[in-house]
């Protein structure tokens, strides 16, 4: 179990990463799970800082990780503007050729693909994102 | 962000290290831009020493591939760690950028 309250700045990712590595070590996560957890957290938090808070500092992002033998649950909450990354972000065309391939849009797509479940809700003026990864090997 | 480069004729091998993430993506982009010269026809990006790539790093790689393609030059990538390869595959990058197991194979593919 890990609970962190981050400031709305990208350099907070370093503090988060160190804490996640610690938890992964304690809970004996396989290397892939650690990589995936760090990646989805970076992608979500970059979105919140850049779009939710429009790069304004002085706001908070709550991050909770619950590591159980069969699942990892990641909860991220912020009080930035209402934004559901899961339904509002365009899906990138990953089959396009190099010339036509648009830049960007991969972050949320990676989150949705790497996690088994992703849920968003807006509650009491806060965005809540819950990500679940099953540890099936 | 440091990139070691080695030039053999019109081939440029660029070895990156560390993390390609949202914190240092711009630095990575700048380092690549200053390393690549207009006469380079093939760039092999050797990512053996890279431990982590997020979408911010992928963005720089895609931009580099597009820029090279515009002047009929090519980007190849080699030596991806397993979780990074997964991220490349999910993103469909393996369909638009040739990915090789190691530098030797990447060089051999140029012919």
Coordinates of C-alpha atoms in Angstrom, one line a residue:
Chain A
X1 CA 0.0 0.0 0.0
X2 CA 1.3 3.4 -1.0
X3 CA -0.3 6.8 -0.5
X4 CA 1.3 9.9 -1.8
X5 CA 0.1 13.5 -2.3
X6 CA 1.9 15.1 -5.2
X7 CA 2.2 18.7 -6.1
X8 CA 1.0 19.6 -9.6
X9 CA 4.5 19.7 -11.1
X10 CA 6.2 17.2 -13.5
X11 CA 9.4 16.9 -11.3
X12 CA 7.2 15.2 -8.7
X13 CA 7.3 12.1 -10.9
X14 CA 10.8 11.4 -9.6
X15 CA 9.6 11.2 -6.0
X16 CA 6.6 9.0 -7.1
X17 CA 8.9 6.7 -9.1
X18 CA 11.2 6.1 -6.1
X19 CA 8.2 5.3 -3.9
X20 CA 6.7 2.9 -6.6
X21 CA 10.1 1.1 -6.9
X22 CA 10.2 0.7 -3.2
X23 CA 6.7 -0.8 -3.1
X24 CA 7.5 -3.1 -6.1
X25 CA 10.6 -4.4 -4.3
X26 CA 8.7 -5.0 -1.0
X27 CA 5.9 -6.8 -2.9
X28 CA 8.3 -8.7 -5.2
X29 CA 6.7 -7.5 -8.4
X30 CA 8.1 -8.9 -11.6
X31 CA 10.1 -6.3 -13.6
X32 CA 7.3 -5.9 -16.2
X33 CA 4.7 -5.0 -13.6
X34 CA 7.0 -2.4 -12.1
X35 CA 7.7 -0.9 -15.6
X36 CA 4.0 -0.8 -16.4
X37 CA 3.0 0.8 -13.1
X38 CA 5.6 3.5 -13.5
X39 CA 4.6 4.1 -17.1
X40 CA 0.9 4.4 -16.5
X41 CA 1.4 6.7 -13.6
X42 CA 3.7 9.0 -15.6
X43 CA 1.2 9.1 -18.5
X44 CA -1.8 9.9 -16.2
X45 CA 0.0 12.5 -14.1
X46 CA 1.5 14.3 -17.1
X47 CA -2.1 14.6 -18.5
X48 CA -3.4 16.0 -15.2
X49 CA -0.5 18.5 -14.9
X50 CA -0.6 19.6 -18.5
X51 CA -4.4 19.5 -19.3
X52 CA -6.2 19.2 -16.0
X53 CA -4.3 21.9 -14.2
X54 CA -2.9 23.6 -17.4
X55 CA 0.6 23.5 -15.9
X56 CA -0.5 25.6 -12.9
X57 CA 1.5 24.8 -9.8
X58 CA 0.1 24.7 -6.3
X59 CA -2.5 22.0 -6.8
X60 CA -2.5 18.4 -5.4
X61 CA -2.7 15.0 -7.0
X62 CA -3.5 12.0 -4.7
X63 CA -2.0 8.7 -5.7
X64 CA -2.8 5.4 -4.0
X65 CA -1.4 2.0 -5.0
X66 CA -2.8 -1.2 -3.5
X67 CA -0.7 -4.2 -4.2
X68 CA -2.4 -7.5 -3.6
X69 CA -1.2 -11.0 -4.6
X70 CA -3.5 -11.1 -7.6
X71 CA -4.0 -7.5 -8.5
X72 CA -2.5 -4.1 -8.5
X73 CA -4.9 -1.2 -8.1
X74 CA -3.8 2.4 -8.9
X75 CA -6.0 5.3 -7.8
X76 CA -5.4 8.8 -8.9
X77 CA -7.5 11.8 -7.8
X78 CA -7.2 15.5 -8.6
X79 CA -9.3 18.6 -8.4
X80 CA -8.4 20.0 -11.9
X81 CA -11.1 20.6 -14.5
X82 CA -13.4 17.7 -15.2
X83 CA -11.6 15.5 -17.7
X84 CA -12.1 11.9 -18.5
X85 CA -9.0 10.8 -20.3
X86 CA -10.6 7.4 -21.2
X87 CA -13.4 8.8 -23.3
X88 CA -12.1 12.2 -24.4
X89 CA -8.7 11.3 -25.6
X90 CA -8.7 10.3 -29.3
X91 CA -7.5 6.7 -30.1
X92 CA -4.3 6.9 -32.1
X93 CA -4.2 5.0 -35.4
X94 CA -1.5 2.5 -34.6
X95 CA -1.7 0.9 -38.1
X96 CA -1.0 4.1 -40.0
X97 CA 2.2 4.3 -42.1
X98 CA 5.0 6.5 -41.0
X99 CA 4.0 9.4 -43.2
X100 CA 0.4 9.5 -42.0
X101 CA 1.1 8.6 -38.4
X102 CA 0.0 11.5 -36.1
X103 CA 2.2 12.7 -33.3
X104 CA 1.0 12.2 -29.8
X105 CA -2.1 10.6 -28.3
X106 CA -0.2 7.5 -27.2
X107 CA -0.1 8.1 -23.4
X108 CA -3.7 7.3 -22.7
X109 CA -3.7 4.5 -25.2
X110 CA -0.8 2.8 -23.5
X111 CA -2.6 3.2 -20.1
X112 CA -5.7 1.5 -21.5
X113 CA -3.8 -1.3 -23.2
X114 CA -1.4 -2.1 -20.4
X115 CA -4.1 -2.1 -17.7
X116 CA -6.9 -4.7 -17.5
X117 CA -9.4 -2.2 -16.2
X118 CA -9.7 1.6 -16.3
X119 CA -12.5 3.6 -14.7
X120 CA -13.2 7.3 -14.4
X121 CA -15.6 9.2 -12.3
X122 CA -16.2 12.8 -11.4
X123 CA -17.2 13.1 -7.8
X124 CA -17.4 16.2 -5.5
X125 CA -15.5 18.3 -8.1
X126 CA -12.7 15.8 -8.3
X127 CA -11.5 13.5 -11.0
X128 CA -11.0 9.9 -9.9
X129 CA -9.2 7.4 -12.1
X130 CA -8.9 3.8 -11.0
X131 CA -6.6 1.4 -12.9
X132 CA -6.5 -2.3 -12.2
X133 CA -3.8 -4.7 -13.4
X134 CA -4.2 -8.4 -12.8
X135 CA -1.0 -10.2 -11.9
X136 CA -1.5 -13.3 -14.0
X137 CA 2.1 -13.7 -14.9
Chain B
X1 CA 20.8 13.4 -21.4
X2 CA 23.9 12.2 -23.3
X3 CA 24.0 10.5 -26.7
X4 CA 27.2 8.9 -27.9
X5 CA 27.5 8.9 -31.7
X6 CA 29.6 7.1 -34.2
X7 CA 29.6 7.9 -37.9
X8 CA 30.6 5.4 -40.6
X9 CA 30.1 7.2 -43.9
X10 CA 26.5 8.0 -44.2
X11 CA 25.5 5.8 -41.3
X12 CA 25.1 7.4 -37.9
X13 CA 24.8 5.2 -34.8
X14 CA 23.4 7.0 -31.8
X15 CA 23.5 5.4 -28.4
X16 CA 21.2 6.8 -25.8
X17 CA 21.2 6.0 -22.1
X18 CA 18.9 6.3 -19.1
X19 CA 15.3 7.3 -19.4
X20 CA 13.4 8.7 -22.3
X21 CA 10.5 10.2 -20.4
X22 CA 8.5 13.4 -20.0
X23 CA 11.2 15.0 -17.9
X24 CA 14.0 14.7 -20.4
X25 CA 12.2 14.2 -23.7
X26 CA 13.1 17.7 -24.9
X27 CA 16.8 17.2 -24.0
X28 CA 16.7 13.9 -25.9
X29 CA 15.2 15.7 -28.9
X30 CA 17.8 18.4 -28.8
X31 CA 20.7 15.9 -28.4
X32 CA 19.4 14.0 -31.5
X33 CA 18.9 17.1 -33.6
X34 CA 22.5 18.3 -32.9
X35 CA 23.9 14.8 -33.5
X36 CA 22.2 14.2 -36.9
X37 CA 23.8 15.8 -40.0
X38 CA 22.1 16.4 -43.3
X39 CA 24.4 13.9 -45.0
X40 CA 23.3 11.0 -42.7
X41 CA 21.3 8.5 -44.7
X42 CA 20.7 5.9 -42.0
X43 CA 20.4 6.5 -38.3
X44 CA 20.5 3.5 -36.0
X45 CA 19.3 4.4 -32.5
X46 CA 20.8 1.9 -30.1
X47 CA 18.7 1.8 -27.0
X48 CA 20.5 -1.0 -25.1
X49 CA 21.4 1.4 -22.3
X50 CA 17.9 2.8 -22.1
X51 CA 15.9 1.5 -19.1
X52 CA 12.6 3.3 -19.6
X53 CA 10.6 4.9 -22.5
X54 CA 7.2 6.6 -22.0
X55 CA 5.0 8.2 -24.6
X56 CA 7.1 11.4 -24.4
X57 CA 10.1 9.4 -25.5
X58 CA 8.1 7.7 -28.3
X59 CA 7.0 11.1 -29.5
X60 CA 10.6 12.2 -30.0
X61 CA 11.4 8.9 -31.8
X62 CA 8.4 9.3 -34.1
X63 CA 9.3 12.9 -34.9
X64 CA 12.8 11.9 -35.7
X65 CA 11.6 9.0 -38.0
X66 CA 9.3 11.4 -39.9
X67 CA 12.0 14.1 -40.3
X68 CA 14.4 11.6 -41.7
X69 CA 11.8 10.1 -44.0
X70 CA 11.1 13.6 -45.5
X71 CA 14.6 13.6 -46.9
X72 CA 14.6 9.9 -47.8
X73 CA 16.8 8.9 -44.9
X74 CA 15.9 6.1 -42.5
X75 CA 15.7 5.4 -38.8
X76 CA 16.4 1.9 -37.4
X77 CA 16.2 1.0 -33.8
X78 CA 18.0 -1.8 -32.0
X79 CA 18.5 -3.5 -28.6
X80 CA 15.2 -2.9 -26.8
X81 CA 14.7 -4.2 -23.4
X82 CA 11.6 -6.5 -23.1
X83 CA 9.2 -4.0 -21.5
X84 CA 10.2 -1.3 -23.9
X85 CA 9.7 -3.6 -26.8
X86 CA 6.1 -4.2 -25.5
X87 CA 5.5 -0.4 -25.5
X88 CA 6.8 -0.1 -29.0
X89 CA 4.6 -2.9 -30.2
X90 CA 1.4 -1.6 -28.5
X91 CA 2.1 1.8 -30.1
X92 CA 2.5 0.2 -33.5
X93 CA 6.0 1.5 -33.9
X94 CA 7.3 -1.9 -34.9
X95 CA 5.2 -1.5 -38.1
X96 CA 6.7 1.8 -39.1
X97 CA 10.3 1.6 -37.7
X98 CA 12.5 -1.4 -38.3
X99 CA 13.5 -2.9 -34.9
X100 CA 16.5 -5.2 -34.6
X101 CA 17.7 -7.4 -31.8
X102 CA 21.2 -5.8 -31.7
X103 CA 23.4 -3.4 -33.5
X104 CA 25.1 -6.1 -35.6
X105 CA 21.7 -7.2 -37.1
X106 CA 20.7 -3.6 -37.6
X107 CA 23.9 -2.9 -39.6
X108 CA 23.6 -6.1 -41.5
X109 CA 20.0 -5.1 -42.6
X110 CA 21.3 -2.0 -44.4
X111 CA 23.3 -4.2 -46.8

